[in-house]
mmCIF file of C-alpha atoms in Angstrom:
data_model
loop_
_atom_site.group_PDB
_atom_site.id
_atom_site.type_symbol
_atom_site.label_atom_id
_atom_site.label_comp_id
_atom_site.label_asym_id
_atom_site.label_seq_id
_atom_site.Cartn_x
_atom_site.Cartn_y
_atom_site.Cartn_z
ATOM 1 C CA MET A 212 -36.909 -87.372 -6.123
ATOM 2 C CA GLN A 213 -38.202 -84.362 -4.221
ATOM 3 C CA LYS A 214 -35.992 -82.117 -6.353
ATOM 4 C CA ILE A 215 -37.699 -83.470 -9.477
ATOM 5 C CA ILE A 216 -41.152 -82.831 -8.005
ATOM 6 C CA ASP A 217 -40.292 -79.296 -6.867
ATOM 7 C CA ARG A 218 -38.688 -78.425 -10.199
ATOM 8 C CA PHE A 219 -41.619 -79.787 -12.184
ATOM 9 C CA ILE A 220 -44.189 -77.885 -10.121
ATOM 10 C CA SER A 221 -42.229 -74.647 -10.498
ATOM 11 C CA TYR A 222 -42.498 -75.062 -14.281
ATOM 12 C CA VAL A 223 -46.148 -76.071 -14.572
ATOM 13 C CA LYS A 224 -47.291 -73.116 -12.474
ATOM 14 C CA ILE A 225 -46.106 -70.811 -15.284
ATOM 15 C CA ASP A 226 -48.743 -70.446 -18.000
ATOM 16 C CA THR A 227 -47.164 -71.131 -21.399
ATOM 17 C CA GLN A 228 -50.175 -71.960 -23.566
ATOM 18 C CA SER A 229 -49.498 -71.436 -27.278
ATOM 19 C CA ASN A 230 -51.920 -69.851 -29.765
ATOM 20 C CA PRO A 231 -52.425 -71.200 -33.311
ATOM 21 C CA ASP A 232 -54.029 -67.921 -34.422
ATOM 22 C CA SER A 233 -50.895 -65.904 -33.722
ATOM 23 C CA ASP A 234 -48.183 -65.374 -36.335
ATOM 24 C CA SER A 235 -45.432 -64.461 -33.872
ATOM 25 C CA THR A 236 -42.753 -66.746 -32.424
ATOM 26 C CA PRO A 237 -43.357 -67.590 -29.715
ATOM 27 C CA SER A 238 -47.061 -67.407 -30.423
ATOM 28 C CA THR A 239 -47.778 -66.014 -26.935
ATOM 29 C CA LYS A 240 -45.721 -63.560 -24.890
ATOM 30 C CA LYS A 241 -46.209 -65.604 -21.718
ATOM 31 C CA GLN A 242 -43.978 -68.367 -23.093
ATOM 32 C CA TRP A 243 -41.073 -65.986 -22.512
ATOM 33 C CA ASP A 244 -41.668 -66.264 -18.749
ATOM 34 C CA LEU A 245 -40.580 -69.894 -18.629
ATOM 35 C CA ALA A 246 -37.976 -69.520 -21.378
ATOM 36 C CA ASN A 247 -36.175 -66.803 -19.416
ATOM 37 C CA LYS A 248 -36.456 -68.780 -16.184
ATOM 38 C CA LEU A 249 -34.928 -71.828 -17.844
ATOM 39 C CA ALA A 250 -32.035 -69.848 -19.294
ATOM 40 C CA GLU A 251 -31.166 -68.496 -15.853
ATOM 41 C CA GLU A 252 -31.573 -71.885 -14.186
ATOM 42 C CA LEU A 253 -29.233 -73.533 -16.680
ATOM 43 C CA LYS A 254 -26.573 -70.964 -15.844
ATOM 44 C CA THR A 255 -27.121 -71.584 -12.138
ATOM 45 C CA ILE A 256 -26.593 -75.351 -12.348
ATOM 46 C CA GLY A 257 -23.372 -74.840 -14.308
ATOM 47 C CA MET A 258 -24.286 -75.331 -17.963
ATOM 48 C CA GLU A 259 -22.167 -73.450 -20.510
ATOM 49 C CA ASP A 260 -22.945 -71.505 -23.697
ATOM 50 C CA VAL A 261 -26.467 -70.762 -22.454
ATOM 51 C CA THR A 262 -28.364 -68.756 -25.076
ATOM 52 C CA ILE A 263 -31.899 -67.602 -25.679
ATOM 53 C CA ASP A 264 -32.616 -66.216 -29.135
ATOM 54 C CA GLU A 265 -35.164 -63.715 -30.440
ATOM 55 C CA ASN A 266 -37.741 -66.500 -30.836
ATOM 56 C CA ALA A 267 -37.307 -67.865 -27.288
ATOM 57 C CA TYR A 268 -35.350 -70.992 -28.262
ATOM 58 C CA VAL A 269 -33.135 -71.867 -25.292
ATOM 59 C CA MET A 270 -29.881 -73.806 -25.860
ATOM 60 C CA ALA A 271 -26.999 -74.814 -23.618
ATOM 61 C CA THR A 272 -23.937 -77.064 -23.525
ATOM 62 C CA LEU A 273 -22.568 -79.645 -21.139
ATOM 63 C CA PRO A 274 -18.905 -79.894 -22.230
ATOM 64 C CA ALA A 275 -17.195 -83.271 -22.513
ATOM 65 C CA ASN A 276 -15.201 -84.424 -19.499
ATOM 66 C CA ILE A 277 -12.979 -86.863 -21.432
ATOM 67 C CA ASP A 278 -10.331 -86.309 -24.088
ATOM 68 C CA ARG A 279 -11.592 -88.833 -26.660
ATOM 69 C CA LYS A 280 -13.556 -87.539 -29.618
ATOM 70 C CA ILE A 281 -17.216 -88.328 -28.895
ATOM 71 C CA PRO A 282 -20.094 -87.095 -31.084
ATOM 72 C CA THR A 283 -22.138 -84.245 -29.677
ATOM 73 C CA ILE A 284 -25.618 -85.506 -28.827
ATOM 74 C CA GLY A 285 -28.692 -83.537 -27.788
ATOM 75 C CA PHE A 286 -31.878 -83.626 -25.747
ATOM 76 C CA ILE A 287 -34.896 -81.469 -26.616
ATOM 77 C CA ALA A 288 -38.238 -80.626 -24.982
ATOM 78 C CA HIS A 289 -40.892 -77.947 -25.533
ATOM 79 C CA PHE A 290 -42.182 -75.510 -22.950
ATOM 80 C CA ASP A 291 -45.510 -74.491 -24.477
ATOM 81 C CA THR A 292 -48.760 -76.230 -23.489
ATOM 82 C CA SER A 293 -51.725 -77.111 -25.638
ATOM 83 C CA PRO A 294 -54.346 -74.537 -26.625
ATOM 84 C CA ASP A 295 -56.944 -77.321 -26.282
ATOM 85 C CA PHE A 296 -57.435 -76.695 -22.548
ATOM 86 C CA SER A 297 -56.675 -73.968 -20.027
ATOM 87 C CA GLY A 298 -53.119 -73.715 -18.704
ATOM 88 C CA THR A 299 -53.844 -70.701 -16.489
ATOM 89 C CA ASN A 300 -53.473 -71.010 -12.697
ATOM 90 C CA VAL A 301 -52.330 -74.615 -12.754
ATOM 91 C CA ASN A 302 -52.638 -75.942 -9.205
ATOM 92 C CA PRO A 303 -51.070 -79.413 -9.057
ATOM 93 C CA LYS A 304 -52.145 -81.999 -6.509
ATOM 94 C CA ILE A 305 -49.617 -84.491 -5.148
ATOM 95 C CA ILE A 306 -50.914 -87.918 -4.170
ATOM 96 C CA GLU A 307 -48.263 -89.802 -2.247
ATOM 97 C CA ASN A 308 -48.366 -93.588 -2.015
ATOM 98 C CA TYR A 309 -51.308 -93.822 -4.421
ATOM 99 C CA LYS A 310 -53.692 -96.491 -3.110
ATOM 100 C CA GLY A 311 -55.021 -97.563 -6.489
ATOM 101 C CA GLY A 312 -58.543 -96.155 -6.352
ATOM 102 C CA ASP A 313 -60.325 -93.029 -7.568
ATOM 103 C CA ILE A 314 -58.548 -89.685 -7.217
ATOM 104 C CA VAL A 315 -60.909 -86.781 -6.559
ATOM 105 C CA LEU A 316 -59.495 -83.887 -8.543
ATOM 106 C CA ASN A 317 -62.278 -81.443 -7.782
ATOM 107 C CA GLU A 318 -64.860 -82.315 -5.171
ATOM 108 C CA GLU A 319 -67.052 -79.309 -5.889
ATOM 109 C CA GLU A 320 -67.435 -80.203 -9.575
ATOM 110 C CA ASN A 321 -67.247 -83.978 -8.986
ATOM 111 C CA ILE A 322 -64.246 -84.396 -11.302
ATOM 112 C CA ILE A 323 -62.642 -87.787 -10.678
ATOM 113 C CA LEU A 324 -59.555 -89.438 -12.119
ATOM 114 C CA SER A 325 -60.543 -93.092 -12.004
ATOM 115 C CA PRO A 326 -58.630 -96.268 -12.927
ATOM 116 C CA SER A 327 -61.946 -97.733 -14.051
ATOM 117 C CA TYR A 328 -61.774 -95.340 -17.016
ATOM 118 C CA PHE A 329 -58.040 -94.541 -17.197
ATOM 119 C CA ASP A 330 -56.675 -98.031 -16.599
ATOM 120 C CA ASP A 331 -53.022 -96.945 -16.949
ATOM 121 C CA LEU A 332 -53.365 -95.630 -13.396
ATOM 122 C CA LYS A 333 -53.406 -99.193 -12.065
ATOM 123 C CA GLN A 334 -49.702 -99.682 -12.763
ATOM 124 C CA TYR A 335 -48.743 -96.766 -10.497
ATOM 125 C CA LYS A 336 -50.129 -98.062 -7.208
ATOM 126 C CA GLY A 337 -47.794 -97.085 -4.381
ATOM 127 C CA GLN A 338 -46.193 -94.265 -6.361
ATOM 128 C CA THR A 339 -46.392 -90.466 -6.092
ATOM 129 C CA ILE A 340 -48.907 -89.169 -8.625
ATOM 130 C CA ILE A 341 -49.031 -85.499 -9.644
ATOM 131 C CA THR A 342 -52.434 -84.461 -11.026
ATOM 132 C CA THR A 343 -54.425 -81.355 -11.881
ATOM 133 C CA ASP A 344 -57.116 -79.850 -9.671
ATOM 134 C CA GLY A 345 -59.644 -80.628 -12.399
ATOM 135 C CA THR A 346 -59.872 -77.100 -13.810
ATOM 136 C CA THR A 347 -56.747 -76.948 -16.019
ATOM 137 C CA LEU A 348 -54.354 -79.228 -17.831
ATOM 138 C CA LEU A 349 -51.168 -80.125 -15.937
ATOM 139 C CA GLY A 350 -48.439 -79.373 -18.461
ATOM 140 C CA ALA A 351 -46.492 -82.628 -18.141
ATOM 141 C CA ASP A 352 -46.530 -82.354 -21.930
ATOM 142 C CA ASP A 353 -43.770 -81.325 -22.013
ATOM 143 C CA LYS A 354 -42.613 -79.750 -18.778
ATOM 144 C CA ALA A 355 -41.906 -83.254 -17.525
ATOM 145 C CA GLY A 356 -39.391 -83.553 -20.363
ATOM 146 C CA ILE A 357 -37.805 -80.231 -19.417
ATOM 147 C CA THR A 358 -37.606 -81.290 -15.773
ATOM 148 C CA GLU A 359 -35.872 -84.524 -16.736
ATOM 149 C CA ILE A 360 -33.327 -82.869 -19.014
ATOM 150 C CA VAL A 361 -32.381 -80.149 -16.510
ATOM 151 C CA THR A 362 -32.168 -82.663 -13.659
ATOM 152 C CA ALA A 363 -30.023 -85.051 -15.717
ATOM 153 C CA MET A 364 -27.630 -82.254 -16.676
ATOM 154 C CA GLU A 365 -27.352 -81.166 -13.055
ATOM 155 C CA TYR A 366 -26.629 -84.755 -12.013
ATOM 156 C CA LEU A 367 -23.886 -85.131 -14.626
ATOM 157 C CA ILE A 368 -22.300 -81.840 -13.538
ATOM 158 C CA ASP A 369 -22.367 -82.981 -9.891
ATOM 159 C CA ASN A 370 -20.979 -86.436 -10.747
ATOM 160 C CA PRO A 371 -17.933 -85.896 -12.978
ATOM 161 C CA HIS A 372 -16.872 -89.544 -12.519
ATOM 162 C CA ILE A 373 -19.497 -90.356 -15.187
ATOM 163 C CA HIS A 374 -17.526 -89.980 -18.393
ATOM 164 C CA HIS A 375 -19.324 -88.349 -21.299
ATOM 165 C CA GLY A 376 -18.882 -86.466 -24.513
ATOM 166 C CA PRO A 377 -20.378 -83.044 -25.294
ATOM 167 C CA VAL A 378 -24.134 -82.704 -24.759
ATOM 168 C CA ARG A 379 -26.390 -80.002 -26.155
ATOM 169 C CA ILE A 380 -29.878 -79.309 -24.841
ATOM 170 C CA ALA A 381 -32.682 -77.150 -26.225
ATOM 171 C CA PHE A 382 -36.118 -76.008 -25.098
ATOM 172 C CA THR A 383 -38.542 -74.812 -27.746
ATOM 173 C CA PRO A 384 -41.786 -72.837 -28.045
ATOM 174 C CA ASP A 385 -44.957 -73.645 -29.992
ATOM 175 C CA GLU A 386 -44.597 -77.410 -30.441
ATOM 176 C CA GLU A 387 -48.276 -77.879 -29.617
ATOM 177 C CA ILE A 388 -49.295 -75.835 -32.657
ATOM 178 C CA GLY A 389 -46.878 -77.615 -34.982
ATOM 179 C CA ARG A 390 -44.194 -74.930 -35.095
ATOM 180 C CA GLY A 391 -41.681 -76.124 -32.517
ATOM 181 C CA ALA A 392 -39.012 -76.918 -35.101
ATOM 182 C CA HIS A 393 -39.803 -74.175 -37.608
ATOM 183 C CA LYS A 394 -37.131 -71.767 -36.364
ATOM 184 C CA PHE A 395 -34.852 -74.297 -34.698
ATOM 185 C CA ASP A 396 -31.253 -73.564 -35.702
ATOM 186 C CA VAL A 397 -29.863 -77.054 -36.337
ATOM 187 C CA LYS A 398 -26.436 -75.727 -37.302
ATOM 188 C CA LYS A 399 -26.173 -73.663 -34.130
ATOM 189 C CA PHE A 400 -27.330 -76.619 -32.043
ATOM 190 C CA GLY A 401 -24.423 -78.575 -33.441
ATOM 191 C CA ALA A 402 -25.414 -82.113 -32.411
ATOM 192 C CA GLU A 403 -25.034 -85.189 -34.613
ATOM 193 C CA TRP A 404 -28.307 -86.543 -33.267
ATOM 194 C CA ALA A 405 -30.751 -85.809 -30.471
ATOM 195 C CA TYR A 406 -33.694 -87.208 -28.524
ATOM 196 C CA THR A 407 -36.972 -85.445 -27.809
ATOM 197 C CA MET A 408 -38.172 -86.212 -24.286
ATOM 198 C CA ASP A 409 -41.834 -85.964 -25.183
ATOM 199 C CA GLY A 410 -43.365 -89.442 -24.991
ATOM 200 C CA SER A 411 -45.813 -90.833 -22.491
ATOM 201 C CA GLN A 412 -45.593 -94.183 -20.702
ATOM 202 C CA VAL A 413 -42.355 -95.443 -19.180
ATOM 203 C CA GLY A 414 -40.383 -97.368 -21.791
ATOM 204 C CA GLU A 415 -41.699 -95.640 -24.894
ATOM 205 C CA LEU A 416 -39.064 -95.305 -27.589
ATOM 206 C CA GLU A 417 -40.350 -94.057 -30.918
ATOM 207 C CA TYR A 418 -38.714 -93.474 -34.261
ATOM 208 C CA GLU A 419 -41.755 -93.764 -36.538
ATOM 209 C CA ASN A 420 -44.568 -91.254 -36.874
ATOM 210 C CA PHE A 421 -47.319 -90.331 -39.300
ATOM 211 C CA ASN A 422 -46.831 -88.662 -42.626
ATOM 212 C CA ALA A 423 -49.167 -85.715 -42.294
ATOM 213 C CA ALA A 424 -51.067 -83.224 -44.429
ATOM 214 C CA GLY A 425 -53.625 -80.542 -43.736
ATOM 215 C CA VAL A 426 -56.740 -80.288 -45.903
ATOM 216 C CA LYS A 427 -59.055 -77.371 -46.630
ATOM 217 C CA VAL A 428 -62.142 -77.848 -48.801
ATOM 218 C CA THR A 429 -64.054 -74.766 -49.963
ATOM 219 C CA VAL A 430 -67.488 -74.682 -51.617
ATOM 220 C CA LYS A 431 -68.988 -71.575 -53.239
ATOM 221 C CA GLY A 432 -72.762 -71.704 -53.452
ATOM 222 C CA LYS A 433 -75.569 -69.432 -54.688
ATOM 223 C CA SER A 434 -78.231 -68.194 -52.338
ATOM 224 C CA VAL A 435 -81.729 -67.708 -53.733
ATOM 225 C CA HIS A 436 -85.071 -67.314 -51.963
ATOM 226 C CA PRO A 437 -86.014 -70.934 -51.146
ATOM 227 C CA GLY A 438 -89.513 -70.414 -52.507
ATOM 228 C CA TYR A 439 -88.108 -69.677 -55.974
ATOM 229 C CA ALA A 440 -84.889 -71.687 -55.823
ATOM 230 C CA LYS A 441 -85.573 -74.472 -58.306
ATOM 231 C CA GLY A 442 -82.736 -74.666 -60.840
ATOM 232 C CA LYS A 443 -81.049 -71.643 -59.281
ATOM 233 C CA MET A 444 -79.901 -72.323 -55.702
ATOM 234 C CA ILE A 445 -76.585 -74.039 -55.063
ATOM 235 C CA ASN A 446 -76.396 -74.964 -51.398
ATOM 236 C CA ALA A 447 -72.751 -75.031 -50.331
ATOM 237 C CA ILE A 448 -73.605 -76.884 -47.119
ATOM 238 C CA THR A 449 -75.289 -79.714 -49.020
ATOM 239 C CA ILE A 450 -72.353 -80.170 -51.398
ATOM 240 C CA ALA A 451 -69.855 -80.055 -48.541
ATOM 241 C CA ASN A 452 -71.856 -82.757 -46.780
ATOM 242 C CA GLU A 453 -71.786 -84.832 -49.946
ATOM 243 C CA PHE A 454 -68.011 -84.590 -49.991
ATOM 244 C CA LEU A 455 -67.866 -85.863 -46.419
ATOM 245 C CA SER A 456 -70.245 -88.725 -47.246
ATOM 246 C CA MET A 457 -67.815 -89.949 -49.923
ATOM 247 C CA LEU A 458 -65.018 -90.586 -47.395
ATOM 248 C CA PRO A 459 -64.218 -94.231 -46.529
ATOM 249 C CA LYS A 460 -66.332 -94.802 -43.428
ATOM 250 C CA LYS A 461 -63.870 -97.004 -41.553
ATOM 251 C CA GLU A 462 -60.804 -94.859 -42.257
ATOM 252 C CA MET A 463 -61.415 -92.342 -39.505
ATOM 253 C CA PRO A 464 -59.609 -91.967 -36.150
ATOM 254 C CA GLN A 465 -62.306 -93.732 -34.124
ATOM 255 C CA PHE A 466 -61.903 -96.896 -36.221
ATOM 256 C CA THR A 467 -58.105 -97.073 -36.603
ATOM 257 C CA HIS A 468 -55.045 -97.990 -34.534
ATOM 258 C CA HIS A 469 -51.405 -99.122 -34.747
ATOM 259 C CA ARG A 470 -50.089 -98.266 -38.234
ATOM 260 C CA GLU A 471 -53.495 -97.648 -39.789
ATOM 261 C CA GLY A 472 -53.918 -94.208 -41.343
ATOM 262 C CA PHE A 473 -57.033 -92.056 -41.469
ATOM 263 C CA PHE A 474 -58.907 -89.015 -42.712
ATOM 264 C CA HIS A 475 -60.110 -86.642 -40.012
ATOM 265 C CA PHE A 476 -62.271 -83.587 -40.684
ATOM 266 C CA TYR A 477 -62.583 -81.610 -37.498
ATOM 267 C CA GLU A 478 -64.191 -78.288 -38.517
ATOM 268 C CA PHE A 479 -67.224 -77.434 -40.664
ATOM 269 C CA LYS A 480 -68.462 -73.883 -41.021
ATOM 270 C CA GLY A 481 -70.570 -72.053 -43.551
ATOM 271 C CA ASN A 482 -73.948 -71.238 -45.042
ATOM 272 C CA VAL A 483 -75.695 -71.571 -48.405
ATOM 273 C CA GLU A 484 -73.263 -69.172 -50.097
ATOM 274 C CA HIS A 485 -70.022 -70.493 -48.659
ATOM 275 C CA ALA A 486 -68.893 -73.601 -46.791
ATOM 276 C CA GLU A 487 -65.455 -74.616 -45.552
ATOM 277 C CA ILE A 488 -64.236 -77.914 -44.117
ATOM 278 C CA ASN A 489 -60.849 -78.363 -42.450
ATOM 279 C CA GLY A 490 -59.183 -81.683 -41.824
ATOM 280 C CA ILE A 491 -56.039 -83.763 -41.779
ATOM 281 C CA ILE A 492 -54.631 -86.841 -43.518
ATOM 282 C CA ARG A 493 -52.394 -89.264 -41.637
ATOM 283 C CA ASP A 494 -50.571 -92.459 -42.626
ATOM 284 C CA HIS A 495 -47.292 -94.103 -41.619
ATOM 285 C CA ASP A 496 -46.747 -95.518 -45.105
ATOM 286 C CA ARG A 497 -45.668 -92.889 -47.657
ATOM 287 C CA ASP A 498 -47.348 -94.647 -50.615
ATOM 288 C CA LYS A 499 -50.620 -94.964 -48.722
ATOM 289 C CA PHE A 500 -50.286 -91.351 -47.627
ATOM 290 C CA ASP A 501 -49.959 -90.242 -51.247
ATOM 291 C CA ALA A 502 -52.897 -92.480 -52.217
ATOM 292 C CA ARG A 503 -55.063 -90.750 -49.606
ATOM 293 C CA LYS A 504 -54.275 -87.359 -51.104
ATOM 294 C CA GLU A 505 -55.052 -88.678 -54.565
ATOM 295 C CA LEU A 506 -58.399 -90.061 -53.384
ATOM 296 C CA LEU A 507 -59.480 -86.644 -52.103
ATOM 297 C CA GLU A 508 -58.454 -85.037 -55.388
ATOM 298 C CA ARG A 509 -60.570 -87.595 -57.286
ATOM 299 C CA MET A 510 -63.540 -86.904 -55.023
ATOM 300 C CA ILE A 511 -63.270 -83.194 -55.777
ATOM 301 C CA SER A 512 -62.959 -83.948 -59.495
ATOM 302 C CA ASP A 513 -66.127 -86.048 -59.352
ATOM 303 C CA LEU A 514 -68.063 -83.308 -57.573
ATOM 304 C CA THR A 515 -66.756 -80.735 -60.057
ATOM 305 C CA ASP A 516 -68.035 -82.856 -62.942
ATOM 306 C CA ARG A 517 -71.476 -82.894 -61.316
ATOM 307 C CA PHE A 518 -71.771 -79.365 -59.940
ATOM 308 C CA GLY A 519 -69.219 -77.272 -61.826
ATOM 309 C CA SER A 520 -66.145 -75.470 -60.562
ATOM 310 C CA ILE A 521 -67.609 -74.436 -57.241
ATOM 311 C CA ILE A 522 -65.619 -76.787 -54.993
ATOM 312 C CA SER A 523 -61.867 -76.692 -54.446
ATOM 313 C CA ILE A 524 -59.350 -78.408 -52.233
ATOM 314 C CA GLU A 525 -56.013 -77.343 -50.775
ATOM 315 C CA ILE A 526 -53.701 -80.044 -49.416
ATOM 316 C CA LYS A 527 -50.490 -79.055 -47.659
ATOM 317 C CA ASP A 528 -47.941 -81.570 -46.403
ATOM 318 C CA GLN A 529 -47.069 -80.888 -42.765
ATOM 319 C CA TYR A 530 -44.406 -83.434 -41.851
ATOM 320 C CA TYR A 531 -43.153 -86.899 -42.786
ATOM 321 C CA ASN A 532 -42.334 -90.178 -41.105
ATOM 322 C CA MET A 533 -38.925 -89.770 -39.470
ATOM 323 C CA LYS A 534 -38.271 -93.519 -39.856
ATOM 324 C CA GLU A 535 -36.765 -92.753 -43.263
ATOM 325 C CA LYS A 536 -34.109 -90.568 -41.620
ATOM 326 C CA ILE A 537 -33.573 -92.691 -38.506
ATOM 327 C CA GLU A 538 -33.051 -96.106 -40.110
ATOM 328 C CA PRO A 539 -29.652 -95.180 -41.638
ATOM 329 C CA VAL A 540 -28.410 -94.321 -38.109
ATOM 330 C CA MET A 541 -30.228 -96.975 -36.084
ATOM 331 C CA HIS A 542 -27.413 -97.111 -33.537
ATOM 332 C CA ILE A 543 -28.935 -94.002 -31.946
ATOM 333 C CA VAL A 544 -32.100 -96.003 -31.225
ATOM 334 C CA ASP A 545 -30.013 -98.983 -30.102
ATOM 335 C CA ILE A 546 -28.191 -96.812 -27.564
ATOM 336 C CA ALA A 547 -31.479 -95.546 -26.108
ATOM 337 C CA GLU A 548 -32.868 -99.082 -26.004
ATOM 338 C CA GLN A 549 -29.765 -100.373 -24.234
ATOM 339 C CA ALA A 550 -29.970 -97.509 -21.735
ATOM 340 C CA MET A 551 -33.456 -98.632 -20.775
ATOM 341 C CA LEU A 552 -32.458 -102.288 -20.536
ATOM 342 C CA ASP A 553 -29.516 -101.390 -18.298
ATOM 343 C CA LEU A 554 -31.996 -99.628 -16.002
ATOM 344 C CA ASN A 555 -34.427 -102.574 -15.993
ATOM 345 C CA ILE A 556 -36.951 -100.619 -18.050
ATOM 346 C CA GLU A 557 -38.737 -102.628 -20.728
ATOM 347 C CA PRO A 558 -38.493 -100.703 -24.016
ATOM 348 C CA ILE A 559 -41.809 -100.133 -25.781
ATOM 349 C CA ILE A 560 -40.869 -99.515 -29.401
ATOM 350 C CA LYS A 561 -43.908 -98.478 -31.404
ATOM 351 C CA PRO A 562 -44.984 -95.933 -34.010
ATOM 352 C CA ILE A 563 -46.289 -92.574 -32.835
ATOM 353 C CA ARG A 564 -49.905 -92.011 -33.838
ATOM 354 C CA GLY A 565 -49.193 -88.351 -34.211
ATOM 355 C CA GLY A 566 -46.297 -86.054 -34.912
ATOM 356 C CA THR A 567 -43.297 -84.770 -33.036
ATOM 357 C CA ASP A 568 -40.730 -82.020 -33.382
ATOM 358 C CA GLY A 569 -38.340 -84.907 -33.887
ATOM 359 C CA SER A 570 -39.915 -85.631 -37.255
ATOM 360 C CA GLN A 571 -39.298 -82.152 -38.615
ATOM 361 C CA LEU A 572 -35.854 -81.994 -37.037
ATOM 362 C CA SER A 573 -34.913 -85.331 -38.607
ATOM 363 C CA TYR A 574 -35.705 -83.905 -42.045
ATOM 364 C CA MET A 575 -33.729 -80.776 -41.154
ATOM 365 C CA GLY A 576 -30.630 -82.898 -40.642
ATOM 366 C CA LEU A 577 -30.914 -83.756 -36.942
ATOM 367 C CA PRO A 578 -32.042 -87.400 -36.497
ATOM 368 C CA CYS A 579 -34.247 -87.309 -33.455
ATOM 369 C CA PRO A 580 -36.093 -90.304 -31.910
ATOM 370 C CA ASN A 581 -38.600 -89.719 -29.121
ATOM 371 C CA ILE A 582 -38.324 -91.028 -25.540
ATOM 372 C CA PHE A 583 -40.920 -91.261 -22.779
ATOM 373 C CA ALA A 584 -41.361 -88.370 -20.360
ATOM 374 C CA GLY A 585 -43.863 -90.223 -18.172
ATOM 375 C CA GLY A 586 -47.127 -88.279 -18.400
ATOM 376 C CA HIS A 587 -50.603 -89.498 -19.339
ATOM 377 C CA ASN A 588 -53.886 -88.015 -20.615
ATOM 378 C CA PHE A 589 -52.271 -84.960 -22.166
ATOM 379 C CA HIS A 590 -54.160 -81.795 -23.128
ATOM 380 C CA GLY A 591 -56.928 -82.004 -20.546
ATOM 381 C CA ARG A 592 -58.067 -81.951 -16.941
ATOM 382 C CA TYR A 593 -57.234 -85.638 -16.390
ATOM 383 C CA GLU A 594 -53.538 -85.248 -17.156
ATOM 384 C CA TYR A 595 -51.153 -86.757 -14.603
ATOM 385 C CA VAL A 596 -47.563 -87.872 -14.204
ATOM 386 C CA PRO A 597 -45.976 -90.220 -11.643
ATOM 387 C CA ALA A 598 -42.877 -88.701 -10.069
ATOM 388 C CA GLU A 599 -41.161 -92.093 -10.342
ATOM 389 C CA SER A 600 -41.637 -92.008 -14.123
ATOM 390 C CA MET A 601 -39.859 -88.649 -14.336
ATOM 391 C CA LYS A 602 -37.036 -90.088 -12.246
ATOM 392 C CA LYS A 603 -36.718 -93.042 -14.640
ATOM 393 C CA ALA A 604 -36.645 -90.734 -17.675
ATOM 394 C CA THR A 605 -33.928 -88.681 -15.979
ATOM 395 C CA ASP A 606 -31.924 -91.860 -15.405
ATOM 396 C CA VAL A 607 -32.341 -92.822 -19.077
ATOM 397 C CA ILE A 608 -30.874 -89.491 -20.198
ATOM 398 C CA VAL A 609 -27.840 -89.961 -17.950
ATOM 399 C CA LYS A 610 -27.388 -93.543 -19.149
ATOM 400 C CA ILE A 611 -27.627 -92.546 -22.839
ATOM 401 C CA VAL A 612 -24.902 -89.955 -22.318
ATOM 402 C CA GLU A 613 -22.743 -92.516 -20.561
ATOM 403 C CA LEU A 614 -23.355 -95.265 -23.142
ATOM 404 C CA THR A 615 -22.626 -92.941 -26.065
ATOM 405 C CA ALA A 616 -19.147 -92.315 -24.687
ATOM 406 C CA LYS A 617 -18.661 -96.052 -24.129
ATOM 407 C CA TYR A 618 -20.017 -96.940 -27.582
ATOM 408 C CA TYR A 619 -17.540 -94.681 -29.342
ATOM 409 C CA ASN A 620 -14.698 -95.847 -27.126
ATOM 410 C CA ASP A 621 -15.482 -99.445 -28.121
ATOM 411 C CA GLU A 622 -15.760 -98.433 -31.778
ATOM 412 C CA ALA A 623 -12.339 -96.801 -31.607
#
């Protein structure tokens, strides 16, 4: 397990934060640092066909070691970290044989990772916990996934008695800003299906996610001296606020869970002359998703009837529920589930309350469920990952590869 810890720490110490305001791919030059390192490391452990393209997508092949025709499967993780919190000068702390109490991340600033607030910690008593120092995120999202994939490939290379078909792996930039799959070459990758190693808790196996759309509402007002404004001023801020007040009060993130969808407006900026609100729509059910978009259009129509053509809305679909593409090939989920059961890991099959590269890839022709990578509290100073969880995810990858070969032997 020490190899997993050392490998993971070598990755998280490289700053790979992505930038949503950049139009380049990758969105930050520093992502190249880890991409290039990974390409060289894959060559070193014995992977074949290692490539890194002009957009920093890294791909490699583990050739089959049996003569039977087995489908090529894949494993995918992203190397960028979230722009929500600093990823510069990550200084991981390793807590061996975790006692179950508070973990002081930063004594000077009194930053504490406590099971009284983050109760998932309680299940990792006695394990090796890797945390931040309280000043940065950790980067387990998704450098834990990368660690697990590389380690699993190395294990399979070193243990040729484990029979397997061809395996493709890929590491991508810019997943955290929604672009991880945008320039992914599915044809070049050449797998019949793949798994993203980008989940959280041990046992997570996900093949459902939100349908998603981005929303931008714009209001054009008229600014007049407030002392002489009667019948003349149109306050864009006031009308934008009225739009927000029309939203269903209980259909917001803080009131929803499981398969419940929501509206979420996260940015409001403007003045009397001009106001702009940015938000998102999410729902697992496609009909309900469409109904949410229609509701916003009706709200805008109502405000237009009252105030004139000074308010507009732009709704852009972002991604869709991959369940539609996974259900016709459910054996790929069954194989992952069986891999966990064989390893005495209880599968936790649930919908993702978010998105994943796997969703976009599924609609690009690469069915792609999501598997746990082991981390918790992503995108902030309280992020942590148990080393034992990364080991279990590594074992799941190896077992999936092994079971795929067995499954197609039995089918034959």
